[in-house]
PDB file of C-alpha atoms in Angstrom:
ATOM      1  CA  MET A 388      28.064  40.483 148.571  1.00 31.00           C
ATOM      2  CA  LYS A 389      26.782  43.880 149.814  1.00 30.00           C
ATOM      3  CA  GLN A 390      24.234  45.742 148.196  1.00 31.00           C
ATOM      4  CA  THR A 391      25.161  49.097 147.309  1.00 28.00           C
ATOM      5  CA  LYS A 392      22.368  52.591 147.330  1.00 28.00           C
ATOM      6  CA  PHE A 393      23.562  55.005 145.197  1.00 27.00           C
ATOM      7  CA  ILE A 394      21.465  58.563 145.169  1.00 27.00           C
ATOM      8  CA  LEU A 395      23.336  61.609 143.447  1.00 25.00           C
ATOM      9  CA  PRO A 396      23.813  64.644 145.948  1.00 26.00           C
ATOM     10  CA  ALA A 397      21.346  67.809 144.875  1.00 27.00           C
ATOM     11  CA  VAL A 398      22.589  70.272 142.926  1.00 28.00           C
ATOM     12  CA  VAL A 399      22.048  73.645 143.589  1.00 28.00           C
ATOM     13  CA  LEU A 400      21.157  75.787 140.881  1.00 30.00           C
ATOM     14  CA  SER A 401      21.955  79.389 140.310  1.00 30.00           C
ATOM     15  CA  ALA A 402      19.885  80.881 137.583  1.00 33.00           C
ATOM     16  CA  ALA A 403      17.920  83.439 138.528  1.00 31.00           C
ATOM     17  CA  GLY A 404      13.956  82.066 138.883  1.00 37.00           C
ATOM     18  CA  PHE A 405      14.959  78.719 140.234  1.00 38.00           C
ATOM     19  CA  ALA A 406      14.720  77.429 144.078  1.00 38.00           C
ATOM     20  CA  MET A 407      15.797  74.480 145.865  1.00 38.00           C
ATOM     21  CA  ALA A 408      17.294  71.831 144.406  1.00 51.00           C
ATOM     22  CA  ALA A 409      17.907  69.960 141.283  1.00 77.00           C
ATOM     23  CA  GLY A 410      16.252  66.559 140.764  1.00 88.00           C
ATOM     24  CA  SER A 411      18.787  63.615 141.865  1.00 90.00           C
ATOM     25  CA  LEU A 412      17.711  61.493 139.005  1.00 94.00           C
ATOM     26  CA  TRP A 413      18.763  63.587 135.981  1.00 94.00           C
ATOM     27  CA  ASN A 414      19.862  67.283 135.031  1.00 91.00           C
ATOM     28  CA  MET A 415      22.700  68.689 133.510  1.00 89.00           C
ATOM     29  CA  TYR A 416      25.365  67.961 136.003  1.00 86.00           C
ATOM     30  CA  VAL A 417      24.841  63.974 136.528  1.00 85.00           C
ATOM     31  CA  ASP A 418      27.892  61.903 135.416  1.00 80.00           C
ATOM     32  CA  ALA A 419      28.007  60.753 131.974  1.00 83.00           C
ATOM     33  CA  TYR A 420      24.594  62.416 131.526  1.00 90.00           C
ATOM     34  CA  GLN A 421      22.933  59.119 132.673  1.00 90.00           C
ATOM     35  CA  VAL A 422      20.162  58.811 134.733  1.00 92.00           C
ATOM     36  CA  GLN A 423      21.278  57.897 138.455  1.00 89.00           C
ATOM     37  CA  ILE A 424      20.322  54.480 139.160  1.00 85.00           C
ATOM     38  CA  PRO A 425      18.739  54.649 142.515  1.00 79.00           C
ATOM     39  CA  GLN A 426      20.371  51.204 143.724  1.00 65.00           C
ATOM     40  CA  LEU A 427      23.024  49.472 142.080  1.00 56.00           C
ATOM     41  CA  PRO A 428      22.602  45.492 141.221  1.00 51.00           C
ATOM     42  CA  TRP A 429      25.103  43.213 143.421  1.00 51.00           C
ATOM     43  CA  CYS A 430      28.396  43.846 142.945  1.00 50.00           C
ATOM     44  CA  ALA A 431      30.289  41.566 140.721  1.00 49.00           C
ATOM     45  CA  TRP A 432      32.974  40.714 142.218  1.00 50.00           C
ATOM     46  CA  GLU A 433      35.450  41.215 144.958  1.00 55.00           C
ATOM     47  CA  ASN A 434      38.809  43.301 144.543  1.00 59.00           C
ATOM     48  CA  GLU A 435      42.230  41.364 146.577  1.00 62.00           C
ATOM     49  CA  ASP A 436      41.731  44.314 149.112  1.00 66.00           C
ATOM     50  CA  GLY A 437      38.555  42.959 150.079  1.00 62.00           C
ATOM     51  CA  SER A 438      36.844  46.262 148.316  1.00 60.00           C
ATOM     52  CA  THR A 439      33.815  45.491 145.987  1.00 54.00           C
ATOM     53  CA  SER A 440      33.790  46.188 142.316  1.00 53.00           C
ATOM     54  CA  CYS A 441      30.144  47.034 140.885  1.00 53.00           C
ATOM     55  CA  VAL A 442      30.862  47.657 136.912  1.00 54.00           C
ATOM     56  CA  ASP A 443      27.976  45.692 135.966  1.00 61.00           C
ATOM     57  CA  PRO A 444      27.321  45.514 132.303  1.00 65.00           C
ATOM     58  CA  ASN A 445      23.618  45.601 132.791  1.00 73.00           C
ATOM     59  CA  ILE A 446      23.586  48.975 134.395  1.00 77.00           C
ATOM     60  CA  GLY A 447      21.092  51.051 132.313  1.00 84.00           C
ATOM     61  CA  GLY A 448      19.774  54.949 132.610  1.00 89.00           C
ATOM     62  CA  TRP A 449      20.880  55.807 128.755  1.00 92.00           C
ATOM     63  CA  TRP A 450      18.030  57.872 127.549  1.00 95.00           C
ATOM     64  CA  TYR A 451      16.514  56.609 124.085  1.00 95.00           C
ATOM     65  CA  ALA A 452      14.037  57.531 121.753  1.00 96.00           C
ATOM     66  CA  TYR A 453      11.633  55.023 120.740  1.00 95.00           C
ATOM     67  CA  ALA A 454       8.367  54.965 118.352  1.00 93.00           C
ATOM     68  CA  GLY A 455       5.024  52.837 118.247  1.00 89.00           C
ATOM     69  CA  ASP A 456       3.435  50.425 115.881  1.00 83.00           C
ATOM     70  CA  THR A 457       3.636  52.009 112.456  1.00 81.00           C
ATOM     71  CA  GLU A 458       1.333  48.965 110.540  1.00 83.00           C
ATOM     72  CA  ASN A 459      -1.623  51.217 109.891  1.00 83.00           C
ATOM     73  CA  GLY A 460      -0.558  54.446 108.605  1.00 87.00           C
ATOM     74  CA  GLN A 461       0.728  56.208 111.734  1.00 92.00           C
ATOM     75  CA  LYS A 462       3.978  58.472 111.029  1.00 94.00           C
ATOM     76  CA  VAL A 463       6.677  59.373 113.604  1.00 94.00           C
ATOM     77  CA  SER A 464       9.866  61.562 113.469  1.00 93.00           C
ATOM     78  CA  PHE A 465      12.399  62.868 115.655  1.00 95.00           C
ATOM     79  CA  GLU A 466      14.794  65.888 115.301  1.00 93.00           C
ATOM     80  CA  PRO A 467      17.873  65.792 115.911  1.00 93.00           C
ATOM     81  CA  ILE A 468      18.345  61.623 115.550  1.00 93.00           C
ATOM     82  CA  THR A 469      20.321  59.256 114.029  1.00 93.00           C
ATOM     83  CA  LYS A 470      19.845  55.478 114.398  1.00 89.00           C
ATOM     84  CA  ASN A 471      21.507  52.445 115.797  1.00 87.00           C
ATOM     85  CA  ASP A 472      23.047  49.525 113.472  1.00 87.00           C
ATOM     86  CA  ASP A 473      19.645  47.456 114.211  1.00 86.00           C
ATOM     87  CA  GLY A 474      17.334  50.648 112.850  1.00 86.00           C
ATOM     88  CA  THR A 475      16.291  51.736 116.078  1.00 88.00           C
ATOM     89  CA  TYR A 476      16.309  55.245 117.134  1.00 92.00           C
ATOM     90  CA  LYS A 477      19.323  56.996 118.676  1.00 93.00           C
ATOM     91  CA  LEU A 478      19.439  60.367 120.158  1.00 95.00           C
ATOM     92  CA  ILE A 479      22.696  62.211 119.959  1.00 94.00           C
ATOM     93  CA  MET A 480      24.173  63.059 123.504  1.00 93.00           C
ATOM     94  CA  ALA A 481      27.721  62.469 124.117  1.00 90.00           C
ATOM     95  CA  ASP A 482      31.148  61.143 123.142  1.00 87.00           C
ATOM     96  CA  GLU A 483      33.207  58.315 125.111  1.00 81.00           C
ATOM     97  CA  ASP A 484      34.985  61.144 126.912  1.00 80.00           C
ATOM     98  CA  GLY A 485      31.651  62.505 128.389  1.00 81.00           C
ATOM     99  CA  ASP A 486      31.635  65.687 125.989  1.00 88.00           C
ATOM    100  CA  ILE A 487      28.115  66.853 124.477  1.00 92.00           C
ATOM    101  CA  ILE A 488      28.152  66.119 120.892  1.00 93.00           C
ATOM    102  CA  PRO A 489      27.485  69.177 119.055  1.00 91.00           C
ATOM    103  CA  ASN A 490      23.991  69.807 117.352  1.00 90.00           C
ATOM    104  CA  GLY A 491      22.722  66.730 118.974  1.00 93.00           C
ATOM    105  CA  ASN A 492      20.214  66.663 121.804  1.00 94.00           C
ATOM    106  CA  LEU A 493      22.139  67.586 125.005  1.00 93.00           C
ATOM    107  CA  VAL A 494      22.464  71.453 125.166  1.00 91.00           C
ATOM    108  CA  LYS A 495      25.062  73.093 127.167  1.00 86.00           C
ATOM    109  CA  ASP A 496      23.206  74.957 130.214  1.00 82.00           C
ATOM    110  CA  VAL A 497      19.865  74.176 128.659  1.00 87.00           C
ATOM    111  CA  GLY A 498      18.821  70.254 128.902  1.00 92.00           C
ATOM    112  CA  LEU A 499      17.760  67.138 127.292  1.00 95.00           C
ATOM    113  CA  VAL A 500      16.077  68.629 123.557  1.00 94.00           C
ATOM    114  CA  VAL A 501      14.558  66.601 121.011  1.00 95.00           C
ATOM    115  CA  THR A 502      11.625  67.818 118.278  1.00 95.00           C
ATOM    116  CA  MET A 503       8.867  65.021 118.511  1.00 95.00           C
ATOM    117  CA  SER A 504       6.208  64.740 115.813  1.00 94.00           C
ATOM    118  CA  ALA A 505       2.780  61.968 115.679  1.00 94.00           C
ATOM    119  CA  ALA A 506       0.821  61.672 112.751  1.00 94.00           C
ATOM    120  CA  GLY A 507      -2.095  59.226 111.486  1.00 93.00           C
ATOM    121  CA  GLY A 508      -3.160  57.391 114.424  1.00 90.00           C
ATOM    122  CA  SER A 509      -6.887  56.313 115.211  1.00 89.00           C
ATOM    123  CA  ALA A 510      -8.460  55.714 118.728  1.00 84.00           C
ATOM    124  CA  GLY A 511      -7.712  52.208 118.688  1.00 85.00           C
ATOM    125  CA  THR A 512      -3.803  52.806 116.876  1.00 90.00           C
ATOM    126  CA  PRO A 513      -2.444  56.338 117.971  1.00 92.00           C
ATOM    127  CA  ALA A 514       0.949  57.241 116.980  1.00 93.00           C
ATOM    128  CA  ILE A 515       3.272  57.197 119.300  1.00 95.00           C
ATOM    129  CA  ALA A 516       7.071  59.046 119.619  1.00 96.00           C
ATOM    130  CA  GLY A 517       9.001  59.055 122.707  1.00 96.00           C
ATOM    131  CA  ILE A 518      12.087  59.323 124.768  1.00 97.00           C
ATOM    132  CA  GLY A 519      12.592  56.862 127.941  1.00 97.00           C
ATOM    133  CA  PHE A 520      14.627  55.331 129.924  1.00 96.00           C
ATOM    134  CA  ASP A 521      15.316  51.748 131.717  1.00 96.00           C
ATOM    135  CA  TRP A 522      16.868  51.347 135.097  1.00 94.00           C
ATOM    136  CA  LEU A 523      18.851  48.270 133.950  1.00 90.00           C
ATOM    137  CA  LYS A 524      19.895  47.234 130.198  1.00 88.00           C
ATOM    138  CA  ASP A 525      18.106  43.816 130.316  1.00 89.00           C
ATOM    139  CA  LYS A 526      15.173  45.533 131.566  1.00 91.00           C
ATOM    140  CA  SER A 527      14.878  43.657 134.733  1.00 90.00           C
ATOM    141  CA  ALA A 528      12.490  45.403 137.630  1.00 93.00           C
ATOM    142  CA  MET A 529      13.453  47.509 140.165  1.00 92.00           C
ATOM    143  CA  ASP A 530      11.450  48.480 143.367  1.00 94.00           C
ATOM    144  CA  ILE A 531      11.014  52.176 143.582  1.00 96.00           C
ATOM    145  CA  SER A 532       7.743  52.254 146.378  1.00 96.00           C
ATOM    146  CA  SER A 533      10.115  53.428 148.704  1.00 95.00           C
ATOM    147  CA  HIS A 534       9.990  56.799 147.037  1.00 96.00           C
ATOM    148  CA  SER A 535       6.534  58.569 146.808  1.00 95.00           C
ATOM    149  CA  GLY A 536       6.346  59.761 143.377  1.00 96.00           C
ATOM    150  CA  TYR A 537       8.460  61.798 140.492  1.00 97.00           C
ATOM    151  CA  CYS A 538       8.939  65.396 139.849  1.00 95.00           C
ATOM    152  CA  ILE A 539       9.903  67.067 136.508  1.00 95.00           C
ATOM    153  CA  LEU A 540      11.070  70.122 135.452  1.00 92.00           C
ATOM    154  CA  TYR A 541      10.396  70.598 131.558  1.00 92.00           C
ATOM    155  CA  GLN A 542       9.493  72.827 128.402  1.00 91.00           C
ATOM    156  CA  TRP A 543       7.100  71.253 125.692  1.00 93.00           C
ATOM    157  CA  THR A 544       5.687  73.586 123.074  1.00 90.00           C
ATOM    158  CA  GLY A 545       3.832  70.921 121.589  1.00 90.00           C
ATOM    159  CA  SER A 546      -0.351  71.556 120.891  1.00 86.00           C
ATOM    160  CA  GLN A 547      -1.281  68.729 123.576  1.00 91.00           C
ATOM    161  CA  PRO A 548      -0.065  67.215 126.716  1.00 93.00           C
ATOM    162  CA  LEU A 549       2.848  64.936 126.402  1.00 95.00           C
ATOM    163  CA  GLU A 550       2.156  61.689 128.846  1.00 96.00           C
ATOM    164  CA  MET A 551       5.032  60.321 131.734  1.00 97.00           C
ATOM    165  CA  GLU A 552       4.256  56.743 131.370  1.00 97.00           C
ATOM    166  CA  LEU A 553       5.262  54.125 134.147  1.00 97.00           C
ATOM    167  CA  SER A 554       7.091  51.571 132.456  1.00 96.00           C
ATOM    168  CA  TRP A 555       6.343  47.799 133.768  1.00 96.00           C
ATOM    169  CA  ASP A 556       7.016  44.437 131.770  1.00 95.00           C
ATOM    170  CA  GLU A 557       4.244  45.275 129.195  1.00 92.00           C
ATOM    171  CA  GLU A 558       4.228  41.140 128.055  1.00 92.00           C
ATOM    172  CA  ALA A 559       3.320  40.524 131.819  1.00 93.00           C
ATOM    173  CA  ASN A 560       1.121  43.391 132.352  1.00 94.00           C
ATOM    174  CA  GLY A 561      -0.327  44.531 129.318  1.00 92.00           C
ATOM    175  CA  TYR A 562      -0.255  48.107 127.638  1.00 91.00           C
ATOM    176  CA  ASP A 563      -2.462  49.673 130.213  1.00 92.00           C
ATOM    177  CA  THR A 564       0.185  51.580 131.884  1.00 95.00           C
ATOM    178  CA  TRP A 565      -0.121  54.516 134.197  1.00 96.00           C
ATOM    179  CA  TYR A 566       0.679  57.803 133.100  1.00 96.00           C
ATOM    180  CA  ALA A 567       0.352  61.355 133.947  1.00 95.00           C
ATOM    181  CA  GLU A 568       0.133  63.825 132.041  1.00 94.00           C
ATOM    182  CA  LEU A 569       2.635  66.725 131.233  1.00 94.00           C
ATOM    183  CA  PRO A 570       0.747  70.321 129.910  1.00 92.00           C
ATOM    184  CA  ASN A 571       2.630  72.331 127.249  1.00 89.00           C
ATOM    185  CA  GLY A 572       4.630  75.566 128.510  1.00 87.00           C
ATOM    186  CA  TYR A 573       7.763  75.748 131.245  1.00 86.00           C
ATOM    187  CA  ASN A 574       6.470  73.965 134.188  1.00 89.00           C
ATOM    188  CA  SER A 575       7.752  72.545 137.122  1.00 90.00           C
ATOM    189  CA  LEU A 576       5.336  69.459 138.444  1.00 93.00           C
ATOM    190  CA  ASN A 577       5.197  67.184 141.413  1.00 94.00           C
ATOM    191  CA  PHE A 578       3.393  63.847 140.962  1.00 95.00           C
ATOM    192  CA  ALA A 579       2.412  61.223 143.713  1.00 96.00           C
ATOM    193  CA  TRP A 580       1.678  57.453 142.763  1.00 96.00           C
ATOM    194  CA  SER A 581      -2.100  58.709 143.172  1.00 95.00           C
ATOM    195  CA  ASP A 582      -1.923  61.023 140.611  1.00 95.00           C
ATOM    196  CA  PHE A 583      -1.121  58.653 138.099  1.00 96.00           C
ATOM    197  CA  GLU A 584      -3.951  57.045 136.118  1.00 95.00           C
ATOM    198  CA  GLN A 585      -4.544  54.464 133.316  1.00 92.00           C
ATOM    199  CA  TYR A 586      -6.466  54.637 130.388  1.00 90.00           C
ATOM    200  CA  GLY A 587      -8.969  51.425 132.361  1.00 87.00           C
ATOM    201  CA  TRP A 588      -9.227  48.858 129.474  1.00 87.00           C
ATOM    202  CA  ASP A 589      -7.187  46.326 131.458  1.00 88.00           C
ATOM    203  CA  LYS A 590      -6.700  47.782 134.775  1.00 90.00           C
ATOM    204  CA  LYS A 591      -3.948  46.659 137.294  1.00 94.00           C
ATOM    205  CA  PRO A 592      -2.746  47.964 140.380  1.00 95.00           C
ATOM    206  CA  ILE A 593      -0.534  50.961 140.219  1.00 97.00           C
ATOM    207  CA  THR A 594       1.858  48.885 142.843  1.00 97.00           C
ATOM    208  CA  ILE A 595       3.151  46.532 140.026  1.00 97.00           C
ATOM    209  CA  ALA A 596       4.267  49.806 138.172  1.00 97.00           C
ATOM    210  CA  THR A 597       6.070  50.970 141.238  1.00 97.00           C
ATOM    211  CA  GLU A 598       7.380  47.429 142.909  1.00 97.00           C
ATOM    212  CA  LYS A 599       8.269  46.165 139.730  1.00 96.00           C
ATOM    213  CA  SER A 600       9.558  49.041 137.688  1.00 97.00           C
ATOM    214  CA  VAL A 601      11.555  48.820 134.540  1.00 96.00           C
ATOM    215  CA  GLY A 602      11.933  52.508 133.585  1.00 96.00           C
ATOM    216  CA  LEU A 603      10.022  55.850 132.892  1.00 98.00           C
ATOM    217  CA  LYS A 604       8.688  57.131 129.440  1.00 98.00           C
ATOM    218  CA  ILE A 605       7.646  60.212 128.392  1.00 98.00           C
ATOM    219  CA  ARG A 606       5.443  59.920 125.142  1.00 96.00           C
ATOM    220  CA  LEU A 607       3.672  61.760 122.262  1.00 96.00           C
ATOM    221  CA  MET A 608       0.692  59.778 121.726  1.00 93.00           C
ATOM    222  CA  ASN A 609      -1.602  61.263 118.763  1.00 92.00           C
ATOM    223  CA  SER A 610      -4.814  59.253 118.380  1.00 90.00           C
ATOM    224  CA  ALA A 611      -5.978  61.767 115.029  1.00 90.00           C
ATOM    225  CA  ALA A 612      -4.504  61.805 111.613  1.00 91.00           C
ATOM    226  CA  LYS A 613      -3.343  65.315 111.762  1.00 91.00           C
ATOM    227  CA  GLU A 614       0.301  65.774 113.169  1.00 92.00           C
ATOM    228  CA  VAL A 615       0.982  67.155 116.335  1.00 92.00           C
ATOM    229  CA  LYS A 616       4.809  68.238 116.520  1.00 93.00           C
ATOM    230  CA  GLY A 617       6.650  70.089 119.368  1.00 93.00           C
ATOM    231  CA  THR A 618      10.269  70.392 121.026  1.00 94.00           C
ATOM    232  CA  PHE A 619      10.497  68.779 124.343  1.00 95.00           C
ATOM    233  CA  THR A 620      13.411  70.142 126.812  1.00 94.00           C
ATOM    234  CA  LEU A 621      14.229  68.024 129.662  1.00 95.00           C
ATOM    235  CA  ILE A 622      15.660  70.331 132.345  1.00 92.00           C
ATOM    236  CA  GLU A 623      15.281  67.965 135.814  1.00 93.00           C
ATOM    237  CA  LEU A 624      13.951  64.648 136.627  1.00 96.00           C
ATOM    238  CA  GLY A 625      13.920  63.400 140.319  1.00 95.00           C
ATOM    239  CA  TRP A 626      11.892  62.245 143.821  1.00 95.00           C
ATOM    240  CA  LYS A 627       9.027  63.777 144.376  1.00 94.00           C
ATOM    241  CA  ASP A 628       9.798  67.504 145.898  1.00 91.00           C
ATOM    242  CA  GLU A 629      13.291  67.442 144.854  1.00 91.00           C
ATOM    243  CA  CYS A 630      13.101  69.411 141.303  1.00 90.00           C
ATOM    244  CA  SER A 631      13.701  73.157 141.205  1.00 86.00           C
ATOM    245  CA  VAL A 632      10.727  75.230 141.426  1.00 80.00           C
ATOM    246  CA  LEU A 633      10.227  78.201 138.844  1.00 70.00           C
ATOM    247  CA  SER A 634       9.502  81.855 140.466  1.00 55.00           C
ATOM    248  CA  THR A 635       5.991  83.552 139.491  1.00 49.00           C
ATOM    249  CA  GLU A 636       8.358  86.033 136.832  1.00 46.00           C
ATOM    250  CA  SER A 637      10.617  83.455 135.498  1.00 46.00           C
ATOM    251  CA  SER A 638       7.227  81.353 134.614  1.00 47.00           C
ATOM    252  CA  LYS A 639       5.661  84.133 133.095  1.00 46.00           C
ATOM    253  CA  ILE A 640       9.302  84.627 130.891  1.00 44.00           C
ATOM    254  CA  ALA A 641       9.064  80.852 130.345  1.00 47.00           C
ATOM    255  CA  ARG A 642       5.393  80.649 129.025  1.00 47.00           C
ATOM    256  CA  ALA A 643       6.423  83.435 126.609  1.00 47.00           C
ATOM    257  CA  ASN A 644       9.251  81.736 125.346  1.00 49.00           C
ATOM    258  CA  SER A 645       7.051  78.369 124.704  1.00 53.00           C
ATOM    259  CA  ALA A 646       4.526  80.254 122.689  1.00 62.00           C
ATOM    260  CA  LYS A 647       4.827  79.864 119.310  1.00 72.00           C
ATOM    261  CA  ALA A 648       2.848  80.680 116.021  1.00 77.00           C
ATOM    262  CA  ILE A 649       3.137  77.681 113.281  1.00 82.00           C
ATOM    263  CA  LEU A 650       2.529  78.488 109.227  1.00 83.00           C
ATOM    264  CA  THR A 651       1.603  75.234 107.078  1.00 82.00           C
ATOM    265  CA  ASP A 652       0.503  75.745 103.971  1.00 81.00           C
ATOM    266  CA  ARG A 653      -1.028  79.688 104.792  1.00 88.00           C
ATOM    267  CA  MET A 654      -2.908  78.214 107.642  1.00 88.00           C
ATOM    268  CA  LEU A 655      -1.525  79.868 110.687  1.00 87.00           C
ATOM    269  CA  SER A 656      -1.866  78.141 113.952  1.00 83.00           C
ATOM    270  CA  PHE A 657      -0.723  78.349 117.527  1.00 77.00           C
ATOM    271  CA  SER A 658       1.317  76.364 120.413  1.00 72.00           C
ATOM    272  CA  GLY A 659       1.269  77.532 123.716  1.00 65.00           C
ATOM    273  CA  VAL A 660      -0.836  79.914 123.871  1.00 65.00           C
ATOM    274  CA  ARG A 661      -4.421  80.605 125.585  1.00 62.00           C
ATOM    275  CA  GLY A 662      -7.292  80.399 123.046  1.00 60.00           C
ATOM    276  CA  ASN A 663      -9.158  83.489 124.080  1.00 67.00           C
ATOM    277  CA  SER A 664      -5.687  85.165 123.091  1.00 76.00           C
ATOM    278  CA  ARG A 665      -6.078  88.320 120.380  1.00 83.00           C
ATOM    279  CA  VAL A 666      -4.079  87.923 117.006  1.00 87.00           C
ATOM    280  CA  GLU A 667      -2.806  90.375 114.497  1.00 88.00           C
ATOM    281  CA  ILE A 668      -1.453  89.997 111.361  1.00 90.00           C
ATOM    282  CA  VAL A 669       1.203  93.157 110.575  1.00 86.00           C
ATOM    283  CA  ASN A 670       2.898  94.011 107.669  1.00 84.00           C
ATOM    284  CA  LEU A 671       6.269  95.667 107.677  1.00 75.00           C
ATOM    285  CA  GLN A 672       4.920  99.281 107.387  1.00 73.00           C
ATOM    286  CA  GLY A 673       3.093  98.225 110.378  1.00 74.00           C
ATOM    287  CA  GLN A 674      -0.353  98.305 108.956  1.00 84.00           C
ATOM    288  CA  VAL A 675      -2.479  95.558 110.659  1.00 87.00           C
ATOM    289  CA  MET A 676      -3.720  93.164 107.618  1.00 91.00           C
ATOM    290  CA  LEU A 677      -5.949  90.676 109.718  1.00 91.00           C
ATOM    291  CA  LYS A 678      -7.438  89.975 112.963  1.00 89.00           C
ATOM    292  CA  GLY A 679      -8.164  86.701 114.690  1.00 87.00           C
ATOM    293  CA  SER A 680      -8.333  84.447 117.944  1.00 83.00           C
ATOM    294  CA  ALA A 681      -5.521  82.047 119.070  1.00 80.00           C
ATOM    295  CA  ALA A 682      -8.483  79.865 119.389  1.00 78.00           C
ATOM    296  CA  ALA A 683      -8.508  78.549 115.494  1.00 81.00           C
ATOM    297  CA  ALA A 684      -6.130  78.548 113.092  1.00 84.00           C
ATOM    298  CA  MET A 685      -6.271  81.516 110.594  1.00 89.00           C
ATOM    299  CA  ASP A 686      -6.670  81.247 107.028  1.00 91.00           C
ATOM    300  CA  LEU A 687      -3.524  83.509 105.539  1.00 92.00           C
ATOM    301  CA  SER A 688      -4.328  82.772 101.392  1.00 90.00           C
ATOM    302  CA  ARG A 689      -5.665  86.261 101.014  1.00 91.00           C
ATOM    303  CA  LEU A 690      -2.655  87.901 101.983  1.00 92.00           C
ATOM    304  CA  ASP A 691      -0.134  88.953  99.100  1.00 90.00           C
ATOM    305  CA  ALA A 692       3.753  87.378  99.549  1.00 86.00           C
ATOM    306  CA  GLY A 693       5.830  89.045 102.058  1.00 83.00           C
ATOM    307  CA  VAL A 694       7.334  88.981 105.532  1.00 81.00           C
ATOM    308  CA  TYR A 695       4.733  89.744 108.201  1.00 84.00           C
ATOM    309  CA  MET A 696       4.557  90.090 111.993  1.00 82.00           C
ATOM    310  CA  VAL A 697       2.315  87.934 113.971  1.00 85.00           C
ATOM    311  CA  ARG A 698       1.589  89.871 117.380  1.00 82.00           C
ATOM    312  CA  ILE A 699      -0.564  87.949 120.137  1.00 78.00           C
ATOM    313  CA  ALA A 700      -1.741  90.383 123.065  1.00 65.00           C
ATOM    314  CA  GLY A 701      -2.152  89.555 126.357  1.00 53.00           C
ATOM    315  CA  SER A 702       0.263  88.280 129.014  1.00 40.00           C
ATOM    316  CA  MET A 703       2.195  86.320 126.454  1.00 46.00           C
ATOM    317  CA  ASN A 704       3.193  89.617 124.271  1.00 54.00           C
ATOM    318  CA  LEU A 705       4.317  87.215 121.310  1.00 63.00           C
ATOM    319  CA  ALA A 706       5.890  89.145 118.285  1.00 69.00           C
ATOM    320  CA  GLN A 707       6.974  86.720 115.508  1.00 76.00           C
ATOM    321  CA  LYS A 708       8.003  86.760 111.979  1.00 77.00           C
ATOM    322  CA  ILE A 709       6.546  84.718 109.474  1.00 82.00           C
ATOM    323  CA  LEU A 710       7.169  84.308 105.579  1.00 82.00           C
ATOM    324  CA  LEU A 711       4.669  83.815 103.087  1.00 84.00           C
ATOM    325  CA  LYS A 712       5.482  82.538  99.797  1.00 81.00           C
TER     326      LYS A 712
END
């Protein structure tokens, strides 16, 4: 029997502000929106003409959403989302014909989009919400050590970084997995294997994670009681140095698009904004009603009910409407 190698040809993006080729593992042009497995399993059988058929039901690469333990008051959520018959989370992707399902997690010409939140965590029992894929459905290991690392093009609007986690057999190797941080904003990043780290309470060599890789996870891990929520958009995933690079100008625009003012019970906080940025709350007559800094949440309880504009000075130049009830 013959073992087949499969690498998806790189796709060149024509959108302004991008350079280089798209990540070959996942982008909006891959077959069936499935992660392109770098090495197919052994072919299942040989046809009469001598050719081999590799339609193996164990091939993975499908994105899924997952949650960590919720036994100690941890709370997680995903939007949009549905559930499988066994109660596990199911991303809303494409139908049997490969067409994008409207109002789901795939947005045409944008990427894989999912809003995640995690709350009620602690240092010992963090709240975890994430998405991931397995190379093979039965979670068998695959050797990816011939590659030098991963690249990713993404956007994240949460107030703390996500973590890109190298999945392995946790029963055999423990839960102190290797990870790299994905900061908020719109970023194109390259990670060599040497850029990944562990928390350190049960260290094992990273060669286990690369030579016996199960897949990849992108997780929001919150060790505090207060909710952390944001929207993650995956645009490209590939091997190191494959992903498109943002130009300087498009990076500025993307950072501005990722900036948000978040109103919760008349407390205004900020995501994707530098802490030293000046903030003004302006009424519809153009009067500045309140000034502050994005470094801390602003208490708007003294303002009358109505519509206001939040203005953030600096390179972001954010202007966002809010409604006080």
